[in-house]
PDB file of C-alpha atoms and ligand atoms in Angstrom:
ATOM      1  CA  MET A   1     -12.343  -8.315 -24.181  1.00 34.00           C
ATOM      2  CA  SER A   2      -9.130  -9.765 -22.903  1.00 34.00           C
ATOM      3  CA  ASN A   3      -6.075  -8.340 -21.299  1.00 34.00           C
ATOM      4  CA  ALA A   4      -2.922  -9.852 -19.967  1.00 35.00           C
ATOM      5  CA  VAL A   5      -0.076  -8.757 -17.726  1.00 33.00           C
ATOM      6  CA  ASP A   6       3.539  -9.228 -18.775  1.00 36.00           C
ATOM      7  CA  GLU A   7       6.331  -9.402 -16.221  1.00 34.00           C
ATOM      8  CA  THR A   8      10.106  -9.427 -16.663  1.00 33.00           C
ATOM      9  CA  ARG A   9      12.466 -11.307 -14.385  1.00 30.00           C
ATOM     10  CA  LEU A  10      15.579  -9.427 -13.441  1.00 31.00           C
ATOM     11  CA  GLU A  11      19.020  -9.999 -11.988  1.00 29.00           C
ATOM     12  CA  HIS A  12      19.974  -8.163  -8.793  1.00 31.00           C
ATOM     13  CA  SER A  13      22.610  -7.632  -6.154  1.00 31.00           C
ATOM     14  CA  SER A  14      22.044  -7.488  -2.386  1.00 33.00           C
ATOM     15  CA  SER A  15      22.155  -4.183  -0.516  1.00 35.00           C
ATOM     16  CA  GLY A  16      23.649  -5.898   2.541  1.00 33.00           C
ATOM     17  CA  LYS A  17      21.576  -3.782   4.968  1.00 36.00           C
ATOM     18  CA  ARG A  18      21.605  -4.882   8.612  1.00 39.00           C
ATOM     19  CA  VAL A  19      18.217  -6.010   9.920  1.00 40.00           C
ATOM     20  CA  ASP A  20      17.343  -5.746  13.623  1.00 48.00           C
ATOM     21  CA  THR A  21      15.403  -9.025  13.651  1.00 51.00           C
ATOM     22  CA  LYS A  22      14.441  -9.152  17.344  1.00 50.00           C
ATOM     23  CA  ARG A  23      13.024  -5.654  17.361  1.00 48.00           C
ATOM     24  CA  ARG A  24      11.123  -6.277  14.166  1.00 53.00           C
ATOM     25  CA  GLU A  25       9.629  -9.546  15.416  1.00 57.00           C
ATOM     26  CA  LEU A  26       8.470  -7.936  18.677  1.00 46.00           C
ATOM     27  CA  LEU A  27       6.893  -4.963  16.957  1.00 49.00           C
ATOM     28  CA  LYS A  28       5.407  -7.189  14.301  1.00 54.00           C
ATOM     29  CA  THR A  29       3.672  -9.318  16.972  1.00 50.00           C
ATOM     30  CA  VAL A  30       2.325  -6.272  18.782  1.00 43.00           C
ATOM     31  CA  THR A  31       0.989  -4.737  15.584  1.00 48.00           C
ATOM     32  CA  ILE A  32      -0.305  -7.807  13.774  1.00 46.00           C
ATOM     33  CA  ALA A  33      -3.770  -7.563  15.326  1.00 44.00           C
ATOM     34  CA  ALA A  34      -4.006  -3.898  14.377  1.00 45.00           C
ATOM     35  CA  GLY A  35      -2.904  -4.763  10.860  1.00 47.00           C
ATOM     36  CA  LEU A  36      -5.578  -7.422  10.533  1.00 43.00           C
ATOM     37  CA  MET A  37      -8.243  -5.034  11.796  1.00 44.00           C
ATOM     38  CA  LEU A  38      -7.138  -2.416   9.301  1.00 45.00           C
ATOM     39  CA  ALA A  39      -7.141  -4.906   6.467  1.00 43.00           C
ATOM     40  CA  SER A  40     -10.631  -6.121   7.397  1.00 42.00           C
ATOM     41  CA  GLY A  41     -11.950  -2.562   7.496  1.00 40.00           C
ATOM     42  CA  SER A  42     -12.987  -2.793  11.160  1.00 36.00           C
ATOM     43  CA  VAL A  43     -10.833   0.227  11.963  1.00 35.00           C
ATOM     44  CA  THR A  44     -11.126   3.520  10.126  1.00 34.00           C
ATOM     45  CA  VAL A  45      -7.893   5.417   9.547  1.00 37.00           C
ATOM     46  CA  ALA A  46      -8.083   9.125   8.862  1.00 40.00           C
ATOM     47  CA  ARG A  47      -6.008  10.373   5.953  1.00 50.00           C
ATOM     48  CA  GLY A  48      -3.160  12.708   6.848  1.00 48.00           C
ATOM     49  CA  GLU A  49      -2.685  16.271   5.711  1.00 50.00           C
ATOM     50  CA  SER A  50      -2.940  16.634   1.946  1.00 53.00           C
ATOM     51  CA  ARG A  51       0.403  17.554   0.490  1.00 50.00           C
ATOM     52  CA  ARG A  52      -1.180  20.223  -1.720  1.00 56.00           C
ATOM     53  CA  SER A  53      -0.993  22.351   1.415  1.00 58.00           C
ATOM     54  CA  ARG A  54       2.710  21.608   1.809  1.00 60.00           C
ATOM     55  CA  ARG A  55       5.571  23.541   0.278  1.00 69.00           C
ATOM     56  CA  GLY A  56       8.186  21.845  -1.847  1.00 92.00           C
ATOM     57  CA  LYS A  57       8.652  20.762  -5.414  1.00 95.00           C
ATOM     58  CA  ARG A  58       5.604  18.481  -5.770  1.00 97.00           C
ATOM     59  CA  PHE A  59       7.372  15.981  -7.993  1.00 98.00           C
ATOM     60  CA  ALA A  60       5.193  14.240 -10.561  1.00 98.00           C
ATOM     61  CA  MET A  61       5.448  12.065 -13.664  1.00 98.00           C
ATOM     62  CA  VAL A  62       3.541  11.991 -16.924  1.00 98.00           C
ATOM     63  CA  ILE A  63       3.422   8.682 -18.800  1.00 98.00           C
ATOM     64  CA  ASP A  64       2.469   8.893 -22.463  1.00 98.00           C
ATOM     65  CA  VAL A  65       1.029   5.474 -23.270  1.00 98.00           C
ATOM     66  CA  ASP A  66       1.140   6.239 -27.007  1.00 97.00           C
ATOM     67  CA  LYS A  67       4.936   6.367 -26.798  1.00 98.00           C
ATOM     68  CA  CYS A  68       5.479   3.125 -24.844  1.00 98.00           C
ATOM     69  CA  TYR A  69       6.147   0.081 -26.985  1.00 97.00           C
ATOM     70  CA  GLY A  70       6.951  -2.322 -24.152  1.00 98.00           C
ATOM     71  CA  CYS A  71      10.717  -2.561 -24.530  1.00 98.00           C
ATOM     72  CA  TYR A  72      11.229  -2.922 -20.728  1.00 98.00           C
ATOM     73  CA  ALA A  73      14.250  -0.593 -20.722  1.00 98.00           C
ATOM     74  CA  CYS A  74      12.681   1.260 -17.771  1.00 98.00           C
ATOM     75  CA  VAL A  75      12.038  -1.951 -15.828  1.00 98.00           C
ATOM     76  CA  VAL A  76      15.624  -3.127 -16.289  1.00 98.00           C
ATOM     77  CA  ALA A  77      17.103   0.299 -15.472  1.00 98.00           C
ATOM     78  CA  CYS A  78      15.015   0.537 -12.292  1.00 98.00           C
ATOM     79  CA  ALA A  79      16.040  -2.937 -11.134  1.00 98.00           C
ATOM     80  CA  ASN A  80      19.714  -2.236 -11.748  1.00 98.00           C
ATOM     81  CA  GLU A  81      19.638   1.201 -10.147  1.00 98.00           C
ATOM     82  CA  ASN A  82      17.778   0.090  -7.033  1.00 98.00           C
ATOM     83  CA  ASN A  83      19.029  -3.488  -6.522  1.00 98.00           C
ATOM     84  CA  VAL A  84      15.495  -4.813  -6.882  1.00 98.00           C
ATOM     85  CA  PRO A  85      15.416  -8.546  -6.074  1.00 98.00           C
ATOM     86  CA  VAL A  86      14.433 -11.122  -8.688  1.00 97.00           C
ATOM     87  CA  GLY A  87      10.666 -11.669  -8.886  1.00 97.00           C
ATOM     88  CA  VAL A  88       9.562  -8.284  -7.470  1.00 98.00           C
ATOM     89  CA  PHE A  89       9.296  -4.940  -9.229  1.00 98.00           C
ATOM     90  CA  ARG A  90       9.351  -1.243  -8.446  1.00 98.00           C
ATOM     91  CA  THR A  91       7.985  -0.595 -11.904  1.00 98.00           C
ATOM     92  CA  TRP A  92       6.386  -2.983 -14.360  1.00 98.00           C
ATOM     93  CA  ILE A  93       4.672  -2.978 -17.754  1.00 98.00           C
ATOM     94  CA  GLU A  94       1.098  -4.164 -18.236  1.00 98.00           C
ATOM     95  CA  ARG A  95       0.029  -5.285 -21.703  1.00 98.00           C
ATOM     96  CA  TYR A  96      -3.538  -4.860 -22.872  1.00 96.00           C
ATOM     97  CA  VAL A  97      -5.167  -6.110 -26.052  1.00 93.00           C
ATOM     98  CA  LYS A  98      -7.982  -3.826 -27.162  1.00 88.00           C
ATOM     99  CA  PRO A  99     -11.114  -5.223 -28.859  1.00 88.00           C
ATOM    100  CA  ASP A 100      -9.725  -4.227 -32.260  1.00 91.00           C
ATOM    101  CA  GLY A 101      -6.579  -6.272 -31.589  1.00 92.00           C
ATOM    102  CA  THR A 102      -4.337  -3.291 -30.870  1.00 92.00           C
ATOM    103  CA  VAL A 103      -1.736  -4.004 -28.185  1.00 96.00           C
ATOM    104  CA  VAL A 104      -1.129  -1.263 -25.623  1.00 97.00           C
ATOM    105  CA  PHE A 105       1.672  -1.148 -23.038  1.00 98.00           C
ATOM    106  CA  VAL A 106       1.107   0.671 -19.742  1.00 98.00           C
ATOM    107  CA  PRO A 107       4.013   1.255 -17.327  1.00 98.00           C
ATOM    108  CA  LYS A 108       3.015   1.271 -13.646  1.00 98.00           C
ATOM    109  CA  GLN A 109       4.690   1.935 -10.286  1.00 98.00           C
ATOM    110  CA  CYS A 110       4.046   3.775  -6.996  1.00 98.00           C
ATOM    111  CA  ASN A 111       1.871   6.786  -7.772  1.00 98.00           C
ATOM    112  CA  HIS A 112       3.360   8.966  -5.016  1.00 98.00           C
ATOM    113  CA  CYS A 113      -0.195   9.754  -4.008  1.00 98.00           C
ATOM    114  CA  GLU A 114      -1.255  13.113  -2.671  1.00 96.00           C
ATOM    115  CA  ASN A 115      -3.291  11.273  -0.017  1.00 97.00           C
ATOM    116  CA  PRO A 116      -1.476   7.945   0.226  1.00 98.00           C
ATOM    117  CA  SER A 117      -3.546   5.184   1.831  1.00 98.00           C
ATOM    118  CA  CYS A 118      -0.312   3.338   2.631  1.00 98.00           C
ATOM    119  CA  VAL A 119       1.077   5.987   4.981  1.00 98.00           C
ATOM    120  CA  ASP A 120      -1.488   6.282   7.755  1.00 95.00           C
ATOM    121  CA  VAL A 121      -1.719   2.520   8.318  1.00 98.00           C
ATOM    122  CA  CYS A 122       1.959   2.173   9.207  1.00 98.00           C
ATOM    123  CA  PRO A 123       2.126   1.395  12.952  1.00 98.00           C
ATOM    124  CA  VAL A 124       5.664   2.723  13.362  1.00 98.00           C
ATOM    125  CA  ASN A 125       5.571   5.767  11.047  1.00 98.00           C
ATOM    126  CA  ALA A 126       8.177   4.172   8.818  1.00 98.00           C
ATOM    127  CA  THR A 127       6.527   5.376   5.647  1.00 98.00           C
ATOM    128  CA  TYR A 128       5.946   9.041   4.995  1.00 98.00           C
ATOM    129  CA  VAL A 129       5.633  11.803   2.408  1.00 97.00           C
ATOM    130  CA  ASN A 130       8.720  13.992   2.171  1.00 97.00           C
ATOM    131  CA  GLU A 131       8.724  17.772   1.733  1.00 96.00           C
ATOM    132  CA  ASP A 132       8.676  17.447  -2.054  1.00 97.00           C
ATOM    133  CA  GLY A 133       5.781  14.999  -2.165  1.00 97.00           C
ATOM    134  CA  ILE A 134       7.747  11.768  -2.585  1.00 98.00           C
ATOM    135  CA  VAL A 135       6.344   8.810  -0.650  1.00 98.00           C
ATOM    136  CA  LEU A 136       9.257   7.056   1.047  1.00 98.00           C
ATOM    137  CA  ILE A 137      10.028   4.262   3.516  1.00 98.00           C
ATOM    138  CA  ASN A 138      12.554   4.527   6.341  1.00 98.00           C
ATOM    139  CA  ASP A 139      14.248   1.114   6.257  1.00 98.00           C
ATOM    140  CA  GLU A 140      15.568   1.597   9.787  1.00 98.00           C
ATOM    141  CA  LEU A 141      12.040   1.908  11.198  1.00 98.00           C
ATOM    142  CA  CYS A 142      10.116  -0.536   8.989  1.00 98.00           C
ATOM    143  CA  ILE A 143       9.221  -3.813  10.747  1.00 98.00           C
ATOM    144  CA  GLY A 144       7.942  -5.497   7.605  1.00 98.00           C
ATOM    145  CA  CYS A 145       4.415  -5.995   8.926  1.00 98.00           C
ATOM    146  CA  GLY A 146       2.905  -5.533   5.469  1.00 98.00           C
ATOM    147  CA  ALA A 147       0.069  -3.152   6.437  1.00 98.00           C
ATOM    148  CA  CYS A 148       1.147  -0.644   3.781  1.00 98.00           C
ATOM    149  CA  ILE A 149       1.445  -3.363   1.157  1.00 98.00           C
ATOM    150  CA  GLN A 150      -2.145  -4.414   1.877  1.00 98.00           C
ATOM    151  CA  ASN A 151      -3.407  -0.839   1.741  1.00 98.00           C
ATOM    152  CA  CYS A 152      -1.925   0.301  -1.564  1.00 98.00           C
ATOM    153  CA  PRO A 153      -4.751   0.131  -4.121  1.00 98.00           C
ATOM    154  CA  TYR A 154      -2.221  -0.083  -6.941  1.00 98.00           C
ATOM    155  CA  GLY A 155      -0.215  -3.097  -5.791  1.00 98.00           C
ATOM    156  CA  ALA A 156       2.844  -0.866  -5.923  1.00 98.00           C
ATOM    157  CA  ARG A 157       4.483  -2.106  -2.703  1.00 98.00           C
ATOM    158  CA  PHE A 158       6.154  -5.432  -2.050  1.00 98.00           C
ATOM    159  CA  PHE A 159       8.142  -7.133   0.666  1.00 98.00           C
ATOM    160  CA  ASN A 160      11.868  -7.018  -0.062  1.00 98.00           C
ATOM    161  CA  PRO A 161      13.154 -10.403   1.118  1.00 97.00           C
ATOM    162  CA  ILE A 162      16.771  -9.251   1.122  1.00 97.00           C
ATOM    163  CA  LYS A 163      16.299  -6.109   3.193  1.00 97.00           C
ATOM    164  CA  GLY A 164      13.396  -7.488   5.275  1.00 98.00           C
ATOM    165  CA  VAL A 165      11.297  -4.350   4.759  1.00 98.00           C
ATOM    166  CA  ALA A 166       8.547  -2.984   2.528  1.00 98.00           C
ATOM    167  CA  ASP A 167       9.838  -1.608  -0.765  1.00 98.00           C
ATOM    168  CA  LYS A 168       8.602   0.379  -3.764  1.00 98.00           C
ATOM    169  CA  CYS A 169       9.504   3.150  -6.211  1.00 98.00           C
ATOM    170  CA  THR A 170      11.130   6.212  -4.650  1.00 98.00           C
ATOM    171  CA  PHE A 171      11.170   8.307  -7.845  1.00 98.00           C
ATOM    172  CA  CYS A 172      14.921   7.493  -7.558  1.00 98.00           C
ATOM    173  CA  SER A 173      15.153  10.184  -4.863  1.00 98.00           C
ATOM    174  CA  HIS A 174      18.889   9.478  -4.470  1.00 98.00           C
ATOM    175  CA  ARG A 175      19.324  10.536  -8.099  1.00 98.00           C
ATOM    176  CA  ILE A 176      16.944  13.463  -8.420  1.00 98.00           C
ATOM    177  CA  TYR A 177      18.467  15.301  -5.455  1.00 98.00           C
ATOM    178  CA  GLN A 178      21.748  15.119  -7.388  1.00 98.00           C
ATOM    179  CA  GLY A 179      20.104  16.750 -10.391  1.00 97.00           C
ATOM    180  CA  LEU A 180      19.633  13.471 -12.283  1.00 98.00           C
ATOM    181  CA  LEU A 181      16.458  11.989 -13.704  1.00 98.00           C
ATOM    182  CA  PRO A 182      14.864   8.820 -12.300  1.00 98.00           C
ATOM    183  CA  ALA A 183      16.546   5.794 -13.904  1.00 98.00           C
ATOM    184  CA  CYS A 184      13.366   4.759 -15.754  1.00 98.00           C
ATOM    185  CA  VAL A 185      12.952   8.215 -17.286  1.00 98.00           C
ATOM    186  CA  GLU A 186      16.565   8.355 -18.411  1.00 98.00           C
ATOM    187  CA  ALA A 187      16.384   4.852 -19.917  1.00 98.00           C
ATOM    188  CA  CYS A 188      13.186   5.263 -21.930  1.00 98.00           C
ATOM    189  CA  PRO A 189      14.206   5.478 -25.602  1.00 98.00           C
ATOM    190  CA  THR A 190      10.961   7.149 -26.710  1.00 98.00           C
ATOM    191  CA  GLY A 191      10.470   9.745 -23.975  1.00 98.00           C
ATOM    192  CA  ALA A 192       7.271   8.054 -22.769  1.00 98.00           C
ATOM    193  CA  ARG A 193       8.066   9.068 -19.183  1.00 98.00           C
ATOM    194  CA  ILE A 194       8.367  12.750 -18.277  1.00 98.00           C
ATOM    195  CA  PHE A 195       9.398  13.755 -14.748  1.00 98.00           C
ATOM    196  CA  GLY A 196       9.474  17.142 -13.059  1.00 98.00           C
ATOM    197  CA  SER A 197       8.148  19.585 -10.493  1.00 98.00           C
ATOM    198  CA  LEU A 198       4.553  20.790 -10.471  1.00 97.00           C
ATOM    199  CA  GLU A 199       5.707  23.735  -8.369  1.00 96.00           C
ATOM    200  CA  ASP A 200       7.598  24.965 -11.438  1.00 97.00           C
ATOM    201  CA  GLU A 201       5.010  26.277 -13.899  1.00 97.00           C
ATOM    202  CA  GLU A 202       7.576  26.119 -16.704  1.00 98.00           C
ATOM    203  CA  SER A 203       8.405  22.445 -16.210  1.00 98.00           C
ATOM    204  CA  GLU A 204       7.449  19.945 -18.902  1.00 98.00           C
ATOM    205  CA  VAL A 205       5.083  18.096 -16.563  1.00 98.00           C
ATOM    206  CA  SER A 206       3.303  21.350 -15.660  1.00 98.00           C
ATOM    207  CA  ARG A 207       3.003  22.287 -19.331  1.00 98.00           C
ATOM    208  CA  ILE A 208       1.570  18.888 -20.265  1.00 98.00           C
ATOM    209  CA  LEU A 209      -0.970  18.948 -17.443  1.00 98.00           C
ATOM    210  CA  ARG A 210      -2.066  22.445 -18.532  1.00 98.00           C
ATOM    211  CA  THR A 211      -2.451  21.598 -22.195  1.00 98.00           C
ATOM    212  CA  THR A 212      -3.207  17.877 -22.476  1.00 98.00           C
ATOM    213  CA  LYS A 213      -5.927  15.550 -21.201  1.00 98.00           C
ATOM    214  CA  THR A 214      -4.436  13.138 -18.676  1.00 98.00           C
ATOM    215  CA  GLU A 215      -5.848  10.600 -16.235  1.00 98.00           C
ATOM    216  CA  GLN A 216      -4.922   9.294 -12.814  1.00 98.00           C
ATOM    217  CA  LEU A 217      -5.306   5.619 -11.901  1.00 98.00           C
ATOM    218  CA  LYS A 218      -8.321   4.683  -9.735  1.00 98.00           C
ATOM    219  CA  LYS A 219      -9.273   8.276  -9.053  1.00 96.00           C
ATOM    220  CA  TRP A 220     -12.235   7.076  -6.980  1.00 97.00           C
ATOM    221  CA  THR A 221      -9.912   5.875  -4.199  1.00 97.00           C
ATOM    222  CA  GLY A 222      -9.238   9.468  -3.153  1.00 97.00           C
ATOM    223  CA  ASN A 223      -5.507   8.745  -3.179  1.00 98.00           C
ATOM    224  CA  ASP A 224      -4.918  11.450  -5.795  1.00 97.00           C
ATOM    225  CA  PRO A 225      -1.948   9.904  -7.654  1.00 98.00           C
ATOM    226  CA  GLN A 226       0.842  12.129  -8.931  1.00 98.00           C
ATOM    227  CA  ILE A 227       1.469   9.914 -11.949  1.00 98.00           C
ATOM    228  CA  PHE A 228      -0.611  11.236 -14.847  1.00 98.00           C
ATOM    229  CA  TYR A 229      -1.341   9.124 -17.917  1.00 98.00           C
ATOM    230  CA  LYS A 230      -1.841  10.382 -21.442  1.00 98.00           C
ATOM    231  CA  SER A 231      -3.840   8.102 -23.789  1.00 96.00           C
ATOM    232  CA  LEU A 232      -4.605   5.600 -21.022  1.00 96.00           C
ATOM    233  CA  PRO A 233      -6.894   2.787 -22.238  1.00 93.00           C
ATOM    234  CA  GLY A 234      -9.944   2.152 -20.039  1.00 92.00           C
ATOM    235  CA  GLU A 235      -8.843  -1.460 -19.561  1.00 90.00           C
ATOM    236  CA  ALA A 236      -5.783  -0.256 -17.656  1.00 94.00           C
ATOM    237  CA  ASN A 237      -7.755   1.731 -15.096  1.00 95.00           C
ATOM    238  CA  THR A 238     -10.021  -0.794 -13.403  1.00 90.00           C
TER     239      THR A 238
HETATM  240 FE1  SF4 B   1       4.672  -2.177   8.108  1.00 52.65          FE
HETATM  241 FE2  SF4 B   1       4.796  -0.912   5.717  1.00 52.65          FE
HETATM  242 FE3  SF4 B   1       5.196   0.479   8.005  1.00 52.65          FE
HETATM  243 FE4  SF4 B   1       7.045  -1.296   7.121  1.00 52.65          FE
HETATM  244  S1  SF4 B   1       6.426   0.633   6.102  1.00 52.65           S
HETATM  245  S2  SF4 B   1       6.291  -1.074   9.238  1.00 52.65           S
HETATM  246  S3  SF4 B   1       5.708  -2.916   6.236  1.00 52.65           S
HETATM  247  S4  SF4 B   1       3.275  -0.560   7.377  1.00 52.65           S
HETATM  248 FE1  SF4 B   2       1.216   4.502  -1.264  1.00 52.65          FE
HETATM  249 FE2  SF4 B   2       0.362   2.859  -3.198  1.00 52.65          FE
HETATM  250 FE3  SF4 B   2      -0.088   5.510  -3.400  1.00 52.65          FE
HETATM  251 FE4  SF4 B   2       2.397   4.561  -3.656  1.00 52.65          FE
HETATM  252  S1  SF4 B   2       0.643   4.135  -5.012  1.00 52.65           S
HETATM  253  S2  SF4 B   2       1.763   6.349  -2.414  1.00 52.65           S
HETATM  254  S3  SF4 B   2       2.411   2.836  -2.234  1.00 52.65           S
HETATM  255  S4  SF4 B   2      -0.931   4.134  -1.850  1.00 52.65           S
END
């Protein structure tokens, strides 16, 4: 059985954000030992409060793998919307070849986990879950130490070389709080991505989760992702 991962290289423009280099270097030095201990497993970090107990919209996404044909419209839209640098990705498409030769495309990104393993390892509380369940990074606080990048089981975080901080999908929070859809959802020509609030029982995502079998990625991690896949091939969930 073979599978392969496809990546798309994208153009970008710089955000021009100011970086407090001295402060970052100092904090990075102080926290590097802690980061190494965390990465080696010699320190146990307790998970924070589950967001199921929080109020808010509980934003989530359903991805219908049957509807994705790997056109990369979502990847391009995300990169354009969020000034994602060339060579790194907030969302990407994995391509799997099943034993019968069928090709399956699986979009991936930050899962906006209910219990995110990236959050509690941050030494400066730069990354957090907002009131509506979106996992975010405060660029002003992030020192770029990489602890969160190491501790995401989905490889969803990366170091943004232009901004000098950790980066990842934000569910396009700047758009959704203006009543718009995330750029990837809006761009998908087949409706393979569905976004909405789990707090709203009438939303499309709530309806799908009530009526359709879906899967989360790497459920055994305890992260409890809030991206739910329909028709996910087993090869894509290892
Ligand atoms: Fe380090 Fe990530 Fe926190 Fe930034 S957000 S300070 S890279 S753990
Ligand atoms: Fe954090 Fe990774 Fe979960 Fe996103 S997918 S919330 S970066 S652990």
